[in-house]
Coordinates of C-alpha atoms and ligand atoms in Angstrom, one line a residue:
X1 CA 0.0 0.0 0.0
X2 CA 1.1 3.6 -0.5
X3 CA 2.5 5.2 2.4
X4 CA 0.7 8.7 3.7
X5 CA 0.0 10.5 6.8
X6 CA -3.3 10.0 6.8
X7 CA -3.2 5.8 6.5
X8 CA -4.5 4.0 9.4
X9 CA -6.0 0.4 9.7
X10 CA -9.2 1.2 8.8
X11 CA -8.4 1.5 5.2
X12 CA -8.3 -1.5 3.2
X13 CA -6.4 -1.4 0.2
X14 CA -5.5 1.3 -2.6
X15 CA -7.9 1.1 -5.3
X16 CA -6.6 3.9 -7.9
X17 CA -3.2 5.2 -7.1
X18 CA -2.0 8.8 -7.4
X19 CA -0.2 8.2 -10.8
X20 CA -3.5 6.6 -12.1
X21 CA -5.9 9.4 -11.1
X22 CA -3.7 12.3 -12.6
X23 CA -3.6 9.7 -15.8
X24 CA -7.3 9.6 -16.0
X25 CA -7.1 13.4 -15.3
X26 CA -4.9 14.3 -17.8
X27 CA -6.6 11.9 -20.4
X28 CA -10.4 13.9 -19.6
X29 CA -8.4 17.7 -20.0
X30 CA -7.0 15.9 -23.7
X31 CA -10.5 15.5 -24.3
X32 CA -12.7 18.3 -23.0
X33 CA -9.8 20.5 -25.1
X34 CA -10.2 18.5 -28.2
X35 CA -14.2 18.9 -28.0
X36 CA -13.6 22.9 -27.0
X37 CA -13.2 24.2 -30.2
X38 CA -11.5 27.1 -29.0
X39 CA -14.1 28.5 -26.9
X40 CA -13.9 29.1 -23.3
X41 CA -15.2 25.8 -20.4
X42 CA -16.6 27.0 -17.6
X43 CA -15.8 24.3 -14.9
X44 CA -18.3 24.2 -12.1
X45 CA -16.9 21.6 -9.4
X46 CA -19.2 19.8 -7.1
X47 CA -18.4 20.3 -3.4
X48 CA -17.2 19.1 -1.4
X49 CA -15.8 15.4 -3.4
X50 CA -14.9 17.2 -6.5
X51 CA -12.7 19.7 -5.3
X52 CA -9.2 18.0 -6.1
X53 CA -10.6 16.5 -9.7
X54 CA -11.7 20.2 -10.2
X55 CA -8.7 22.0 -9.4
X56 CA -6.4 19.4 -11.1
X57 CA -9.0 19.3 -14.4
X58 CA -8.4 23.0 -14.4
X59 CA -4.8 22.8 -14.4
X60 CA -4.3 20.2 -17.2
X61 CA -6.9 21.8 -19.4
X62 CA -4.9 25.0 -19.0
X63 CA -1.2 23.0 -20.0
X64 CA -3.0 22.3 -23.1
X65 CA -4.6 25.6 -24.1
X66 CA -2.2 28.6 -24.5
X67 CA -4.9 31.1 -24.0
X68 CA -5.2 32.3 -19.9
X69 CA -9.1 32.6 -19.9
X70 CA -9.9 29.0 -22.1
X71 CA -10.7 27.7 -18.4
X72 CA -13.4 29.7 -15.8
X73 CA -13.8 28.0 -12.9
X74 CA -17.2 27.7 -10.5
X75 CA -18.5 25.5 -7.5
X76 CA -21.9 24.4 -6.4
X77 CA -22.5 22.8 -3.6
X78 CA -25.0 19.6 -2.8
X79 CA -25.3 16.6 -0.5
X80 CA -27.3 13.6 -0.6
X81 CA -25.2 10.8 1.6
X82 CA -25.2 13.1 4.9
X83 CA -22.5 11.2 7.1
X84 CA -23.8 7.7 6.1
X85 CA -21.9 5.4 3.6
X86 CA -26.0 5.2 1.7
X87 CA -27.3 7.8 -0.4
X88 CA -30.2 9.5 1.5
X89 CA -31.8 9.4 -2.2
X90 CA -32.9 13.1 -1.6
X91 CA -30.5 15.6 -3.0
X92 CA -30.3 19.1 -1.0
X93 CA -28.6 22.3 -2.7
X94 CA -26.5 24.5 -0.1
X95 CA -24.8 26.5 -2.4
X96 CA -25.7 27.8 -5.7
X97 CA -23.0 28.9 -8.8
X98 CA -22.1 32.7 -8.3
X99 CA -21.3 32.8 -12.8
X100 CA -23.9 33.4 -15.2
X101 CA -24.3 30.2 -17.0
X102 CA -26.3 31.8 -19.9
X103 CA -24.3 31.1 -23.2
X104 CA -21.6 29.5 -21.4
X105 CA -19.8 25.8 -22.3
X106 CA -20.6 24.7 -19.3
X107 CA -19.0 21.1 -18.0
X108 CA -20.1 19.7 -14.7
X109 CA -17.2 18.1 -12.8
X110 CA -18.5 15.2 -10.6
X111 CA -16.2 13.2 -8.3
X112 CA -18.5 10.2 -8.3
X113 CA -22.1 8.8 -10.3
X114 CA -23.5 6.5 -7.9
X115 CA -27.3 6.1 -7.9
X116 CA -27.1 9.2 -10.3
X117 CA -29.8 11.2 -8.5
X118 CA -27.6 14.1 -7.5
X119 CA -26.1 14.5 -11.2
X120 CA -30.0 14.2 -12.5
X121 CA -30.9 17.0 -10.5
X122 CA -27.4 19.1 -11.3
X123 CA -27.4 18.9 -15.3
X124 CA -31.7 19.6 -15.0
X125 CA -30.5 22.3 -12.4
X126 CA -27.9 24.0 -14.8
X127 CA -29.3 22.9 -18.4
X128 CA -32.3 25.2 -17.1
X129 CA -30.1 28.0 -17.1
X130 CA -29.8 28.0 -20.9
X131 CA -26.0 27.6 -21.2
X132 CA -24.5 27.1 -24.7
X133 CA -23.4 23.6 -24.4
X134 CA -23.4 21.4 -20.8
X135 CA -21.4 18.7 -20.6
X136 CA -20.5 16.3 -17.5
X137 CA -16.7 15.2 -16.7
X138 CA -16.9 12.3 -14.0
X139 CA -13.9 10.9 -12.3
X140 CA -15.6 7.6 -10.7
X141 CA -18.4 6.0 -12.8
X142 CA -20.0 3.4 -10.3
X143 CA -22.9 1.9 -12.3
X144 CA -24.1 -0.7 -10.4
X145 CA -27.0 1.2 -8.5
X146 CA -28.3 3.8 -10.9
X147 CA -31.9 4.9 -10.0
X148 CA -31.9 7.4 -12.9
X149 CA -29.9 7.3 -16.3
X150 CA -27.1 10.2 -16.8
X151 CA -25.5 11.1 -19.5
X152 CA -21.5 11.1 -18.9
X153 CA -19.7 12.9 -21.3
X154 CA -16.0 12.4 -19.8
X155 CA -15.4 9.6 -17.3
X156 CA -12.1 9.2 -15.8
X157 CA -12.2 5.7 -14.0
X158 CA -14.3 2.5 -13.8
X159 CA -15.2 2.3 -10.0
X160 CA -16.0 -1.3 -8.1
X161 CA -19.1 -2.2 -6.5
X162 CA -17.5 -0.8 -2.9
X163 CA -17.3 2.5 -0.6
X164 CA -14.2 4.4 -2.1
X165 CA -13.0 7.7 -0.2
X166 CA -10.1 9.7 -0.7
X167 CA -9.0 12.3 -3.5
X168 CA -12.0 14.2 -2.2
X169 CA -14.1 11.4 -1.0
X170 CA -15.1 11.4 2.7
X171 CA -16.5 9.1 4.8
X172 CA -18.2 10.9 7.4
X173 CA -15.7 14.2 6.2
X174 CA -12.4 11.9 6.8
X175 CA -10.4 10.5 4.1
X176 CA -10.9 13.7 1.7
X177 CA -7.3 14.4 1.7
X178 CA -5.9 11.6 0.8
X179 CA -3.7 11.4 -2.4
X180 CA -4.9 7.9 -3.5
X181 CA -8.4 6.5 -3.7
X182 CA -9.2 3.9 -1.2
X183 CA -11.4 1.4 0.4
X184 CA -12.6 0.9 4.0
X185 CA -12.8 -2.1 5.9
X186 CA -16.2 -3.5 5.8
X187 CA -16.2 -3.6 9.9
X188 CA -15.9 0.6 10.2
X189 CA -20.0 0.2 8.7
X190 CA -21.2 -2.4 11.0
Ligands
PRP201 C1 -21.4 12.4 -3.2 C2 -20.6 12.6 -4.5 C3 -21.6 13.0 -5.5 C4 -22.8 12.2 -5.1 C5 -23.0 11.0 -6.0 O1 -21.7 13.6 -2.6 O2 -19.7 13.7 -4.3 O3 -21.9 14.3 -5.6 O4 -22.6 11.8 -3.7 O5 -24.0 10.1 -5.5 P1 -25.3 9.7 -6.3 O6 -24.9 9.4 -7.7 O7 -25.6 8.4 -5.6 O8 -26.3 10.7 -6.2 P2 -22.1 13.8 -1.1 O9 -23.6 14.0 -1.0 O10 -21.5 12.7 -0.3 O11 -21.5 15.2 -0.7 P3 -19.9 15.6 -0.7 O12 -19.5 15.7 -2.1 O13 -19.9 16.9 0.0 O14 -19.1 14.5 0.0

């Protein structure tokens, strides 16, 4: 397992590694750039899990564009598993974008589809708001519990059927910081 600060006994084993992520990273900026055309993305991140795949999206989109403004970056703000490891199913907004999405390219940056509610209500939340084009960048795609169908326009990993934190992820708001994704022993949910 990777060594890091944060490791204790309660994580299991390393399911994407720090090299992979920035790989799968890397690969979505190749591809959000290719599909740009030139114009301008407008990133908005979903807090708190995608605020690392956010801010490293941003970066490698911007190695690959030589023009300053061809990335804008924007958060909103949801939450639907509280500080249990099961979606509540009901998805609660605490903070809206502060940009005008109006005519914008839009690309929603998701940490993590699981049951797909919370993405549902983001892209009917923000393709309301009449942006050019709206397109979703997802770093885990877990498909093996979808109650609704999404559309995923970039996804960066394959995720197993298991509770992965880190790289964002919490767990009742630990394991966020970790470098690596991760999963928990099965005895911290008993
Ligand atoms: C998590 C994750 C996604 C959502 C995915 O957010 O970051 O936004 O759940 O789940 P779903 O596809 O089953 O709806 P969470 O509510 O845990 O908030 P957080 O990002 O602040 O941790």
């Amino acid at each position: 397992m990777e060594r890091h600060a944060s490791c204790d006994d309660t994580i299991e084993s390393v399911a994407f590694g720090a090299d992979e992520i920035a790989t799968a990273v890397d690969r979505i900026a190749a591809e959000i750039v290719r599909d740009a055309d030139d114009e301008p993305v407008l990133l908005v991140g979903v807090l708190k899990g995608a605020l690392f795949f956010t801010a490293d999206l941003a970066r490698a989109i911007a190695r690959r564009t030589p023009a300053a403004a061809a990335v804008n970056l924007d958060f909103i703000a949801i939450t639907s598993y509280g500080n249990s490891h099961r979606s509540s199913g009901e998805v609660r907004l605490l903070k809206d974008t502060s940009e005008q999405l109006e005519g914008r390219n839009v690309i929603l940056v998701e940490d993590i589809v699981d049951n797909g509610l919370t993405l549902a209500y983001l892209q009917n939340l923000v393709g309301g708001r009449a942006p050019k084009s709206l397109r979703t960048a997802v770093l885990l795609d877990k498909p093996y519990h979808r109650r609704v169908p999404v559309v995923l326009d970039y996804v960066g990993l394959q995720c197993p059927d298991t509770f992965i934190v880190g790289y964002g992820l919490d767990y009742q708001e630990r394991y966020r910081s970790l470098p690596y994704l991760a999963t928990l022993r099965a005895s911290l949910f008993e």
